[in-house]
Short mmCIF file of C-alpha atoms in Angstrom, two decimals:
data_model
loop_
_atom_site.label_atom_id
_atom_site.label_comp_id
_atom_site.label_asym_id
_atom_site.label_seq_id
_atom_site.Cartn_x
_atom_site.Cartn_y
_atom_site.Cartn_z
CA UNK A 1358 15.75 21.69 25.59
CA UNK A 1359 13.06 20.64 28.09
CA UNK A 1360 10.16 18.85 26.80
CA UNK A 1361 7.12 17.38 28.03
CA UNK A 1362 5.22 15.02 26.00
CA UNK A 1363 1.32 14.83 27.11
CA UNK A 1364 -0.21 11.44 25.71
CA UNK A 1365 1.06 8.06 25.95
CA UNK A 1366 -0.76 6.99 22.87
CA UNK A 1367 0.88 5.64 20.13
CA UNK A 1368 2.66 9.43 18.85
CA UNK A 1369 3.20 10.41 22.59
CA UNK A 1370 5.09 7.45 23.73
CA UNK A 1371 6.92 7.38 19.91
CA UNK A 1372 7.89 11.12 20.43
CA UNK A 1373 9.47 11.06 24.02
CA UNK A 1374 11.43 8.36 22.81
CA UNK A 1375 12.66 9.87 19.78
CA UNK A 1376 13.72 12.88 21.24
CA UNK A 1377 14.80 11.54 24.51
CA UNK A 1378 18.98 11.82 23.76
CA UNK A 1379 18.67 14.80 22.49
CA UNK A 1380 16.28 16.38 25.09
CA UNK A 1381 15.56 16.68 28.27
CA UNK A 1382 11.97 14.87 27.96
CA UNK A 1383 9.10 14.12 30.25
CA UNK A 1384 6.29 11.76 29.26
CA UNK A 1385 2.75 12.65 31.19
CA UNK A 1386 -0.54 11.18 31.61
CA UNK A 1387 -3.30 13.33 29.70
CA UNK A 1388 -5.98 12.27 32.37
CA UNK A 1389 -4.23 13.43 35.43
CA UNK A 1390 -1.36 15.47 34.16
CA UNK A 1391 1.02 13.57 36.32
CA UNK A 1392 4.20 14.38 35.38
CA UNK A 1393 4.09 17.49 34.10
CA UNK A 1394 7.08 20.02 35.11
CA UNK A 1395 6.48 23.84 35.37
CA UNK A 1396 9.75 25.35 33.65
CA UNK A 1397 9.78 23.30 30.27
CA UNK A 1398 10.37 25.02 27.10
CA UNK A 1399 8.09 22.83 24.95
CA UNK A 1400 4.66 21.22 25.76
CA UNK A 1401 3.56 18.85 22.98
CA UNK A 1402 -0.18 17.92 23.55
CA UNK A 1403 -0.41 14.27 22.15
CA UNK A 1404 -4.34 13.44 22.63
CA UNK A 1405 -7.02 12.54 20.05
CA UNK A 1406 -7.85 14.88 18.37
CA UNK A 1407 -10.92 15.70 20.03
CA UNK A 1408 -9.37 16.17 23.40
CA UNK A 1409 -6.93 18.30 22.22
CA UNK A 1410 -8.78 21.78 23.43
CA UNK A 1411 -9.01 20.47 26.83
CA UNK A 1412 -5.97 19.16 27.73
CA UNK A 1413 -4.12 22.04 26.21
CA UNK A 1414 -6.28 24.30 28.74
CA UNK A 1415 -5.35 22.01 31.82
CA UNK A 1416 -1.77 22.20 30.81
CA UNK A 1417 -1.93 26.35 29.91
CA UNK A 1418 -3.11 26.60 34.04
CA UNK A 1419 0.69 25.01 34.63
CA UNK A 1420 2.61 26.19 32.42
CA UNK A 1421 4.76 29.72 32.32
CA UNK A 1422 4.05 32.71 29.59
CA UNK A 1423 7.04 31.99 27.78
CA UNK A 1424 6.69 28.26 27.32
CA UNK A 1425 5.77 26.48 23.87
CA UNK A 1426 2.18 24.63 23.72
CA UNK A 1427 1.63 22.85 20.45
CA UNK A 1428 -0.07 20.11 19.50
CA UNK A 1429 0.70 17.02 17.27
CA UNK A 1430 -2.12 16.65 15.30
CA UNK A 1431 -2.42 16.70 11.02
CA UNK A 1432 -5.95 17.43 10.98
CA UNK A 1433 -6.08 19.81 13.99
CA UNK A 1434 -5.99 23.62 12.94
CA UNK A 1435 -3.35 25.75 15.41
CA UNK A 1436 -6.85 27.37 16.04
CA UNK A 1437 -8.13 24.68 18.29
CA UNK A 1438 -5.52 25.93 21.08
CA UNK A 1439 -4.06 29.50 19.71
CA UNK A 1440 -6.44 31.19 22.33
CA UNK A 1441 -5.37 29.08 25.19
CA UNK A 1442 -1.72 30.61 25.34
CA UNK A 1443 0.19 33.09 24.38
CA UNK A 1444 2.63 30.82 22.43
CA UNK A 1445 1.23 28.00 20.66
CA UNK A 1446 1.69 25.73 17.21
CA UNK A 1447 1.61 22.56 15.45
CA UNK A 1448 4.78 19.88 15.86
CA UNK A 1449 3.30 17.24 13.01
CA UNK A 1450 5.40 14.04 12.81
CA UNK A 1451 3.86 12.58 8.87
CA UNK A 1452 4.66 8.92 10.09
CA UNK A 1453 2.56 6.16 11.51
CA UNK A 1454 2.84 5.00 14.62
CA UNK A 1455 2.12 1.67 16.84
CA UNK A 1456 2.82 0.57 19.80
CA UNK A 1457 5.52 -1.91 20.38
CA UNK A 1458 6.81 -0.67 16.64
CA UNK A 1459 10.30 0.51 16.74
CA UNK A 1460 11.12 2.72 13.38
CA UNK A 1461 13.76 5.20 12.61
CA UNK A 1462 13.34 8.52 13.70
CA UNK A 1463 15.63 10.37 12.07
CA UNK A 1464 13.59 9.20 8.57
CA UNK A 1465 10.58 11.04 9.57
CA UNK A 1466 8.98 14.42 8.04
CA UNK A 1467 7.72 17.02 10.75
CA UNK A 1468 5.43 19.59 9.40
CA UNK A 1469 5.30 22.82 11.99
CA UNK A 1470 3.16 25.74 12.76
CA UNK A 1471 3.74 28.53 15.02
CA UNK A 1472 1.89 31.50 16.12
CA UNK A 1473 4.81 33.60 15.41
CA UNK A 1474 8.31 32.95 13.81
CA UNK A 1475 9.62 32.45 17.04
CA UNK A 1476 7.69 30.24 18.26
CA UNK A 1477 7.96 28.56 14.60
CA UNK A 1478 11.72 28.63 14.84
CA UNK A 1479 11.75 26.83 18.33
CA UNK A 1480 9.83 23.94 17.65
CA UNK A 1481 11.23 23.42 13.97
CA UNK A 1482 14.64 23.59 16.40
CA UNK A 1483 13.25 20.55 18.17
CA UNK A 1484 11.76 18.53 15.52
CA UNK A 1485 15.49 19.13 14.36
CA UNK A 1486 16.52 16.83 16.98
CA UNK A 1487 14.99 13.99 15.54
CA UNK A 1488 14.69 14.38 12.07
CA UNK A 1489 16.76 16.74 9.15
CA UNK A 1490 13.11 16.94 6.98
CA UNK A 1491 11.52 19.59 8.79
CA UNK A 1492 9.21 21.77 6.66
CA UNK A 1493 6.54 24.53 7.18
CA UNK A 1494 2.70 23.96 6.79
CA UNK A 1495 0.14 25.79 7.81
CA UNK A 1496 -3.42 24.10 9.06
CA UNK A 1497 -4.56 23.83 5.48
CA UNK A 1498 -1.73 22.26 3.92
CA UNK A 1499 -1.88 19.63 6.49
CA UNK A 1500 -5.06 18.98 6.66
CA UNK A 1501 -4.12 17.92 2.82
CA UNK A 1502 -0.72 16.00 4.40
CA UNK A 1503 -3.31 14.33 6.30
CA UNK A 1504 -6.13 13.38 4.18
CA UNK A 1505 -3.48 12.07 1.62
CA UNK A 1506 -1.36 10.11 4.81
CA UNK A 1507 -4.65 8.67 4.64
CA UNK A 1508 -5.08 7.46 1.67
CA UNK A 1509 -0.99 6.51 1.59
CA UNK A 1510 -1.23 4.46 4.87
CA UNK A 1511 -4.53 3.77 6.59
CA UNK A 1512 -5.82 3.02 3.30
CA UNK A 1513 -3.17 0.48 2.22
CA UNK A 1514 -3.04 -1.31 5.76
CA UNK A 1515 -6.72 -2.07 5.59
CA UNK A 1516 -6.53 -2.94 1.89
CA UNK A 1517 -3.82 -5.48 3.22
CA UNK A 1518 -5.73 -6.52 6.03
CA UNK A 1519 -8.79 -7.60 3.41
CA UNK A 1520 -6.23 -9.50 1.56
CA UNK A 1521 -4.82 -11.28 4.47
CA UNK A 1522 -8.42 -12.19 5.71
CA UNK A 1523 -9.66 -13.29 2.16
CA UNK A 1524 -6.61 -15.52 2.32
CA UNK A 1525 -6.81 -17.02 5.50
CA UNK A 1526 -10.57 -17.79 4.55
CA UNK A 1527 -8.98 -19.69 1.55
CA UNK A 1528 -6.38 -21.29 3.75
CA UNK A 1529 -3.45 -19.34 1.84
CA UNK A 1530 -0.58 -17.87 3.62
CA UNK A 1531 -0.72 -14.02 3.02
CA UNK A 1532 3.10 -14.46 3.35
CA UNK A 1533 3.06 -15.37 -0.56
CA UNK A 1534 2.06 -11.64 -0.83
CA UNK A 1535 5.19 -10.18 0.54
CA UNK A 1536 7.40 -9.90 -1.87
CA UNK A 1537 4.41 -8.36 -4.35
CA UNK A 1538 3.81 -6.35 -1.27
CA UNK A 1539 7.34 -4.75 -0.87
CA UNK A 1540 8.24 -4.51 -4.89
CA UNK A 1541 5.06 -2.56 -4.86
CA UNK A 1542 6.36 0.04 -2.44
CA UNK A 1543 10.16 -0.18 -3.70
CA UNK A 1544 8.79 0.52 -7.36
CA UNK A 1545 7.16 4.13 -6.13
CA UNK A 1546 10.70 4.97 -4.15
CA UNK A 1547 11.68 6.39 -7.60
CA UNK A 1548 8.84 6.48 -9.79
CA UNK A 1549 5.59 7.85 -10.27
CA UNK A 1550 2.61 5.91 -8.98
CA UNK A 1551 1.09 7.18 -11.99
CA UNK A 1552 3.99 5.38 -14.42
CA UNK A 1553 3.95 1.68 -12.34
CA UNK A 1554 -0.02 0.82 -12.41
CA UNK A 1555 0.06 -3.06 -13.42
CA UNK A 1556 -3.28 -5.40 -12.88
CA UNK A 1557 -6.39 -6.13 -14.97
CA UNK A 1558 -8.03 -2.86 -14.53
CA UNK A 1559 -4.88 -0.83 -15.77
CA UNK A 1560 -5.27 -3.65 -18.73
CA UNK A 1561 -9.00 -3.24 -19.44
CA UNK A 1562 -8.78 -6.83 -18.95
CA UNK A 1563 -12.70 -7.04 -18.46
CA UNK A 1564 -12.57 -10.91 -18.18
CA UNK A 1565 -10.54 -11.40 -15.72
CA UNK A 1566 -12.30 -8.07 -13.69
CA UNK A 1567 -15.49 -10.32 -13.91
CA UNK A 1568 -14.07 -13.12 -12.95
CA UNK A 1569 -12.88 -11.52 -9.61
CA UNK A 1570 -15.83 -9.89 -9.23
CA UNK A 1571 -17.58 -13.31 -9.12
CA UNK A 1572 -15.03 -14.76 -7.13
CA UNK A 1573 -16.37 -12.13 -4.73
CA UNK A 1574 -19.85 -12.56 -4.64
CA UNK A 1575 -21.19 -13.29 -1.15
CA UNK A 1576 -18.56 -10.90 0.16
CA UNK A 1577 -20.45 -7.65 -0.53
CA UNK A 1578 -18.30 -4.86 0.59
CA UNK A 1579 -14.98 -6.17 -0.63
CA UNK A 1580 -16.77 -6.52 -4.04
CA UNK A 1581 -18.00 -2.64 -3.81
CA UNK A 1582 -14.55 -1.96 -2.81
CA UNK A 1583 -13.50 -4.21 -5.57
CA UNK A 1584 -15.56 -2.14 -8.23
CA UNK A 1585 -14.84 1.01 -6.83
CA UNK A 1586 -11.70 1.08 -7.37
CA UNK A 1587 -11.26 -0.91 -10.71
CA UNK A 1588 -13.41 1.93 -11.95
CA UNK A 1589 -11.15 4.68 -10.85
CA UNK A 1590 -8.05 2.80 -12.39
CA UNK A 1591 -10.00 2.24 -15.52
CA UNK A 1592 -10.78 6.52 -15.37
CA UNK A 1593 -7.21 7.77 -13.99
CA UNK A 1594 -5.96 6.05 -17.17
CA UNK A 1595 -8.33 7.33 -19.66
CA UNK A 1596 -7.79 10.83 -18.47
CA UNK A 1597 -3.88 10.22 -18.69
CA UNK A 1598 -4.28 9.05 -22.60
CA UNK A 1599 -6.64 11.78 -22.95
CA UNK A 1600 -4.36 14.35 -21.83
CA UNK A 1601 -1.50 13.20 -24.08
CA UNK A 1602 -3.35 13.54 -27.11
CA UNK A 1603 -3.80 16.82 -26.70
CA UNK B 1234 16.39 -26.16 -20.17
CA UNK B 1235 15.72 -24.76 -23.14
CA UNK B 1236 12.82 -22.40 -22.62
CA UNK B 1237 10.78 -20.13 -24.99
CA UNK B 1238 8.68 -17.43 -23.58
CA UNK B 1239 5.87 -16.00 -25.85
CA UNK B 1240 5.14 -12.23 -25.19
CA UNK B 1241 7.25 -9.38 -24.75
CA UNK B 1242 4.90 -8.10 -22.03
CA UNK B 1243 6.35 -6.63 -18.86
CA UNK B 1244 5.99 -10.72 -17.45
CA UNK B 1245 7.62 -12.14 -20.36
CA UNK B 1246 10.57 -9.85 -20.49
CA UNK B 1247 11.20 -9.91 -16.82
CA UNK B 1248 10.71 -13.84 -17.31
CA UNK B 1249 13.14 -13.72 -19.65
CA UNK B 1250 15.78 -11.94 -17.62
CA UNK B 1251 14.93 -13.74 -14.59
CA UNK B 1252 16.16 -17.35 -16.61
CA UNK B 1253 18.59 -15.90 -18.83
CA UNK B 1254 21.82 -17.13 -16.41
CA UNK B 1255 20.21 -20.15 -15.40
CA UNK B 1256 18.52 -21.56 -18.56
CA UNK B 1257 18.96 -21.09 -22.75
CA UNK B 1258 15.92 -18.96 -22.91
CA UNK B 1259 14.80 -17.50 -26.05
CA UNK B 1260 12.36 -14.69 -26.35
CA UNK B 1261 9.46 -14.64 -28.93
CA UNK B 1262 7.09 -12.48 -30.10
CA UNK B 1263 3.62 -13.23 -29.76
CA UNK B 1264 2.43 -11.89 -32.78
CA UNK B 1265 4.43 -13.05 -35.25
CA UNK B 1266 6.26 -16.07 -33.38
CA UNK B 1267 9.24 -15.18 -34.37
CA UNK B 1268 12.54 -16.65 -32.74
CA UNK B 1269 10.56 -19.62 -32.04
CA UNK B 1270 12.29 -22.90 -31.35
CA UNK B 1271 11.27 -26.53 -32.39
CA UNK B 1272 12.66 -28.59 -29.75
CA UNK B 1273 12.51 -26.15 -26.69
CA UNK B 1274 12.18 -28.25 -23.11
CA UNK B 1275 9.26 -25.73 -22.13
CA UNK B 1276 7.28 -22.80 -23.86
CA UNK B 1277 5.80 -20.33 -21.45
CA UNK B 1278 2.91 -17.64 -23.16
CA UNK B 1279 3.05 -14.43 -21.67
CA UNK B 1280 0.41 -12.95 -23.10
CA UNK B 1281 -2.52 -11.00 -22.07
CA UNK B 1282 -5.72 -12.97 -20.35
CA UNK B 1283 -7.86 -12.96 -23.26
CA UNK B 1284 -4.89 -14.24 -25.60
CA UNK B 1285 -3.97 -16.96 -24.32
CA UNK B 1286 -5.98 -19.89 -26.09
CA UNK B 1287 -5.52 -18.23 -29.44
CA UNK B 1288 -1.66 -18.05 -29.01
CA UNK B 1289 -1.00 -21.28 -27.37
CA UNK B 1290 -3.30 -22.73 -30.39
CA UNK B 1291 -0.43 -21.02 -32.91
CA UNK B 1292 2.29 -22.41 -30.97
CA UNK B 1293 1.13 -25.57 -30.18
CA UNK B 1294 1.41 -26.80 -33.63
CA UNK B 1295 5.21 -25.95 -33.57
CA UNK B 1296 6.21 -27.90 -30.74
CA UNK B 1297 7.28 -31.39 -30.10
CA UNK B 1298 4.80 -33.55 -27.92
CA UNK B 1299 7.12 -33.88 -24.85
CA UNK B 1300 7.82 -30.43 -24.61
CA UNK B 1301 5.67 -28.61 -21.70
CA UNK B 1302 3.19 -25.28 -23.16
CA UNK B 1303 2.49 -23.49 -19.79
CA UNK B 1304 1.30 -19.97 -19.22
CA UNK B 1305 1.79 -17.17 -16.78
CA UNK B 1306 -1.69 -16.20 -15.37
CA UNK B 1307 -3.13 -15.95 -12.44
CA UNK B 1308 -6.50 -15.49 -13.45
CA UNK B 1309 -6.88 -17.85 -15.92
CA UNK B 1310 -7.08 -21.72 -15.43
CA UNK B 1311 -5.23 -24.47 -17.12
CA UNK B 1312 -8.59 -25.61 -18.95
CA UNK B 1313 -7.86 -22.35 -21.16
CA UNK B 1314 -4.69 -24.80 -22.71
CA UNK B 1315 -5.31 -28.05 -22.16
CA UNK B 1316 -7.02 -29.10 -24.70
CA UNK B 1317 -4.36 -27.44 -27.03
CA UNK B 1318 -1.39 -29.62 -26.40
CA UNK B 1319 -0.71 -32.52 -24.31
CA UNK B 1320 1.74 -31.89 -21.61
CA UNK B 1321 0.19 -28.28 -20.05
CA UNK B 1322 0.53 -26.25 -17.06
CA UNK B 1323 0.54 -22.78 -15.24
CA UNK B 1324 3.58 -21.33 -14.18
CA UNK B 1325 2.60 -17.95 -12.11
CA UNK B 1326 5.11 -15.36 -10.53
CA UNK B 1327 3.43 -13.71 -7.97
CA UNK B 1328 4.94 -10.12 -8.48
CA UNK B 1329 4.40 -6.94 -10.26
CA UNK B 1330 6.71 -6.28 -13.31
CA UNK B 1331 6.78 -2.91 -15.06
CA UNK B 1332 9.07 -2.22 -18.03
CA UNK B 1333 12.23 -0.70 -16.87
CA UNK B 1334 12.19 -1.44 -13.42
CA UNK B 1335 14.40 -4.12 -12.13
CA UNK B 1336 13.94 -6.20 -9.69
CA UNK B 1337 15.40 -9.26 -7.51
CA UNK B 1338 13.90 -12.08 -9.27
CA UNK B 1339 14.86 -14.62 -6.77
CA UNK B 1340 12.18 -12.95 -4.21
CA UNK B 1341 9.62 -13.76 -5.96
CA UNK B 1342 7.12 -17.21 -4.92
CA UNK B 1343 6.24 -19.47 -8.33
CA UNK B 1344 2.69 -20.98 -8.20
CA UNK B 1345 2.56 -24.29 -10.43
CA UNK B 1346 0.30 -26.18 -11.85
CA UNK B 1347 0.68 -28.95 -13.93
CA UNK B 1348 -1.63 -31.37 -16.01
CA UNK B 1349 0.23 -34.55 -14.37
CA UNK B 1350 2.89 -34.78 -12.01
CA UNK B 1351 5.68 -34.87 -14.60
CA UNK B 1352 4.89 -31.38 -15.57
CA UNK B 1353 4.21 -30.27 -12.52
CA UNK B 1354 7.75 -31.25 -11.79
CA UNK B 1355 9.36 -30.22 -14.75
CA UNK B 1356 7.83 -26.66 -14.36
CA UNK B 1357 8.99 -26.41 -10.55
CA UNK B 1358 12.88 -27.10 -11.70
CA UNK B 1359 12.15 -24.40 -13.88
CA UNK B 1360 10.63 -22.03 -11.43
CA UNK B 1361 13.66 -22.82 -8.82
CA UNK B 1362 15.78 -22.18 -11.36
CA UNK B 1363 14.73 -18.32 -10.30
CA UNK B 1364 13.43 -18.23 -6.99
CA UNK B 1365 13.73 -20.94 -3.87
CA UNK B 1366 10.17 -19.89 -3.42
CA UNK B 1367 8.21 -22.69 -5.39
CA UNK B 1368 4.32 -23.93 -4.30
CA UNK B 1369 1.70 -26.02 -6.06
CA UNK B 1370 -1.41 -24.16 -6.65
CA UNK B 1371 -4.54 -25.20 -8.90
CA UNK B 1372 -7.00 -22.92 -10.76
CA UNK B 1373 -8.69 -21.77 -7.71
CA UNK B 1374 -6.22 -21.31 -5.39
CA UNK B 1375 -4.62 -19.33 -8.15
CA UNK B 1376 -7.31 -17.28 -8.78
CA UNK B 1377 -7.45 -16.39 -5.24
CA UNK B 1378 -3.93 -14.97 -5.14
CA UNK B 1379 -4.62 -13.23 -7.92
CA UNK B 1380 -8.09 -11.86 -6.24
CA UNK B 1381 -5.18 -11.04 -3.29
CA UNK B 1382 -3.07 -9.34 -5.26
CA UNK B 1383 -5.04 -6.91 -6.68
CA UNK B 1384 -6.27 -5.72 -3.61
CA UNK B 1385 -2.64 -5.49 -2.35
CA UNK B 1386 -0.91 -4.16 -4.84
CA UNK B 1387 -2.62 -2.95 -7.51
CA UNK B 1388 -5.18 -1.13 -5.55
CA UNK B 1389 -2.65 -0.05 -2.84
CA UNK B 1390 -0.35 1.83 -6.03
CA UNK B 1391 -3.71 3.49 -7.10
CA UNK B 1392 -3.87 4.81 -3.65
CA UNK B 1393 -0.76 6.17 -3.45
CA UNK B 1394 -1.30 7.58 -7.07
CA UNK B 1395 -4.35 9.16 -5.69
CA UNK B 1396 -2.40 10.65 -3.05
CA UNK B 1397 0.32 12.10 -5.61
CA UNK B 1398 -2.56 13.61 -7.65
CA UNK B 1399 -3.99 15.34 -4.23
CA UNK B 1400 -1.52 16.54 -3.77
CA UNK B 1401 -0.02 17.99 -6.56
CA UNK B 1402 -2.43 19.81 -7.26
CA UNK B 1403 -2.28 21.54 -3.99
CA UNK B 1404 1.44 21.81 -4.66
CA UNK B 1405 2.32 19.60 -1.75
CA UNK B 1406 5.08 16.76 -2.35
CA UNK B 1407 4.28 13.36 -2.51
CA UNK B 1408 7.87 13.00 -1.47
CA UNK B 1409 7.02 13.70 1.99
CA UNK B 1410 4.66 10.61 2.35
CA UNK B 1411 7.36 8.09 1.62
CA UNK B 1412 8.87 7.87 4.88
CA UNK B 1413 4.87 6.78 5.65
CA UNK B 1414 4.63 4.23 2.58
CA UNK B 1415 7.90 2.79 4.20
CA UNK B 1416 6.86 2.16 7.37
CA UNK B 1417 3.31 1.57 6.65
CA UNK B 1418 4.97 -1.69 4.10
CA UNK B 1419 7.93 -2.28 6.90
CA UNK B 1420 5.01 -2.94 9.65
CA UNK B 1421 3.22 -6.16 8.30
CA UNK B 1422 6.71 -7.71 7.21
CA UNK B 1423 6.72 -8.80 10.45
CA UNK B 1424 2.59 -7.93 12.14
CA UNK B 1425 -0.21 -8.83 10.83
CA UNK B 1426 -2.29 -5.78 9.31
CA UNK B 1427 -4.93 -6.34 11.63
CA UNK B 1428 -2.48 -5.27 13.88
CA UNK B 1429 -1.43 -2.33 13.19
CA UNK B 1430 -4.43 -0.23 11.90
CA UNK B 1431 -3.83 3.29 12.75
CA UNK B 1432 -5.63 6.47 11.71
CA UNK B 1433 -9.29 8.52 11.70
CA UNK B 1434 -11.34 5.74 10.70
CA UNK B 1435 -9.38 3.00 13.14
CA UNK B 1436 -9.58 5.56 15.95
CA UNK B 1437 -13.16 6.01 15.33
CA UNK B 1438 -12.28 9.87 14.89
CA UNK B 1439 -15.89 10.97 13.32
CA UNK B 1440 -14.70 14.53 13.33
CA UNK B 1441 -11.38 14.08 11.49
CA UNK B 1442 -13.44 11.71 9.07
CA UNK B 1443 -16.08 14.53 8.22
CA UNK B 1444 -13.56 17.03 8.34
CA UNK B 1445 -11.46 15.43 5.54
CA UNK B 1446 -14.59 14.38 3.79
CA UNK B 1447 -15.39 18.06 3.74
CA UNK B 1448 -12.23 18.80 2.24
CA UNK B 1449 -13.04 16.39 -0.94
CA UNK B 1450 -16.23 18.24 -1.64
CA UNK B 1451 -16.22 18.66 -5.32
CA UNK B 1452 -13.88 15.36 -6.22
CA UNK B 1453 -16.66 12.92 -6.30
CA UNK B 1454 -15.00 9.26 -6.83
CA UNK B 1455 -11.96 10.15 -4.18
CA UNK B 1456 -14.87 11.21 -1.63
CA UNK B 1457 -16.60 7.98 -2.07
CA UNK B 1458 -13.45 5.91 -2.05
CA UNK B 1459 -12.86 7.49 1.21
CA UNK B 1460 -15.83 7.00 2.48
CA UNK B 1461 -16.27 3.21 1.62
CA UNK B 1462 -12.64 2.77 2.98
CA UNK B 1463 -14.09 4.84 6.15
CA UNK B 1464 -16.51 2.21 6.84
CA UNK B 1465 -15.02 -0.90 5.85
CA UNK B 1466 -12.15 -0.24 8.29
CA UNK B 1467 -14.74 0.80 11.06
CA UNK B 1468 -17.08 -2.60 10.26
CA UNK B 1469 -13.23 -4.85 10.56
CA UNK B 1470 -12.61 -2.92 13.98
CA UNK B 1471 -16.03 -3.63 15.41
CA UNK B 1472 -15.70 -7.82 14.10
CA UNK B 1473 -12.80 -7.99 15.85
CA UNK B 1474 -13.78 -6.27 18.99
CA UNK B 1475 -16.83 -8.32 18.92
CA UNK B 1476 -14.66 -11.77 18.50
CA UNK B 1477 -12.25 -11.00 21.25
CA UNK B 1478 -15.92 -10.23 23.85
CA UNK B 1479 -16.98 -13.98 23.18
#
């Protein structure tokens, strides 16, 4: 299968690497197009989202009837490019993505689109390459992939991040956190994020929530953060016990 | 060492099995104190926040004067005990236990405190009796952790139990975001958070931001979660940029 990835951002440069020994793969700049070969089968648009439109209409200009153009994006609709070509869909790796980050591939979810069950069947065939857990979603259901990837990841980082700088303010090594840090994860491999909730606020431990919370004062937005989500703890439990004693 | 811990709690029972090979532990319920020993080396309570003075009152006046009464919080400081007994001190695991989850005990770092240096000592045998990761840490410092750790772990599960409860409901699997939680936790083993920000609100993607904010019209709290997440990662991006032009 010929392939060319447009985008070296972070899910550009991750994809052409993935798929590179088990395609025939061509990375190319999104500014210039440099790179870009005329008889691929595939052409995976790889651009914020907001670019998206226009580079897939550069690329359309180069690109033969029968070729794939899809883009990579979760919150992108298959409308943004479906009038641009004839053939066109959505190749969404669910997996986050830096540079300089090596991760395993073959461990990642791709969510496809397609115009048309060919089309569908094609690029499902090359996410196939890289990963077994390919599934179907249309632009809806990953628009919810993506609002809860979210939540999952972007989320988590930063709340990490505002640990790590509250520490270093403190002079403590956020490596202490580490271990807390992985259990945390390893604990919701096989069980419910629902069933695992541990800390004061899952407690109703009141004291100790005021005693962070005037640990915090001077730091304004990590203490609205801070109360924010204590409160939505303190509620996701109440509706749980509510619920079973029904 | 002959070691009672007070509380049946998810830290006392995982404190329990975390000494059982290395130490003659006995287990004791808070309530009634029953299984308590006379001449124990060290009694740990492992009980909630708001407990602790009234149960290491009850079990101070079973206990010979050399033995060590220590508890396991990392909110609360060692003025909470000391006037109860003379030989006190904080011994604080820095993880998250739930019932019925096991874990590797000998990950997790031990945060001391003691009253003198004796206890202090006495406390970190027991501690690296479990785990090779052993530091001093006083009231504050503790309380910082603790500030630390509920940001990183109890917050981050609520996230990810958010996430589940998006989803289900628009019978999506939460399955498909562990691959994400993986990598997202396998990134700042090694990088610092900071680091490795990805996503809308890192990308300063305003349309992917009001797009998903659109799409949590009608659930209130997870809108404004998002929202103050939204920002708070934006404000970080921009200190940091600003830093680095200095």
């Amino acid at each position: 299968m010929k392939i060319d990835i447009i985008g070296k951002g972070n899910v550009g440069t991750h994809l052409a690497t993935a798929l590179k020994d088990a395609a025939d793969v061509a990375s190319v700049s999104s500014r210039t197009l440099e790179g870009l070969r005329k008889g691929s089968d595939i052409y995976l648009i790889s651009v914020a989202d907001d670019a998206i439109a226009d580079v897939a209409s550069q690329v359309a200009t180069h690109i033969p009837s029968q070729a794939i153009l899809a883009h990579t994006s979760g919150s992108t609709p298959l409308n943004a490019i479906s009038g641009i070509h004839n053939l066109t869909g959505v190749f969404y790796p669910l997996q986050t993505f830096s540079k300089n980050v090596s991760l395993d591939y073959a461990d990642i979810p791709f969510f496809i689109e397609g115009c048309d069950s060919h089309t569908h069947d094609i690029l499902c065939e090359a996410a196939r390459l890289v990963s077994p857990s390919v599934y179907s979603a249309d632009s809806e259901k990953r628009r919810d992939l993506h609002v809860a990837s979210v939540l999952s990841c972007n989320f988590v980082n930063h709340l990490w991040a505002l640990a790590s700088g509250y520490l270093s303010e403190k002079d403590l090594p956020f490596d202490a956190l580490k271990p807390l840090i992985r259990e945390t994860t390893r604990k919701i491999q096989t069980a419910s994020p629902l069933d695992v909730q541990t800390g004061p606020a899952a407690r109703h431990d009141l004291k100790t929530i005021e005693a962070h919370m005037e640990r915090l004062n001077g730091k304004q937005e990590l203490k609205e953060i801070y109360r924010l989500l204590t409160l939505s703890i303190i509620r996701t439990d109440d509706n749980r016990h509510n619920r079973n004693k029904i």
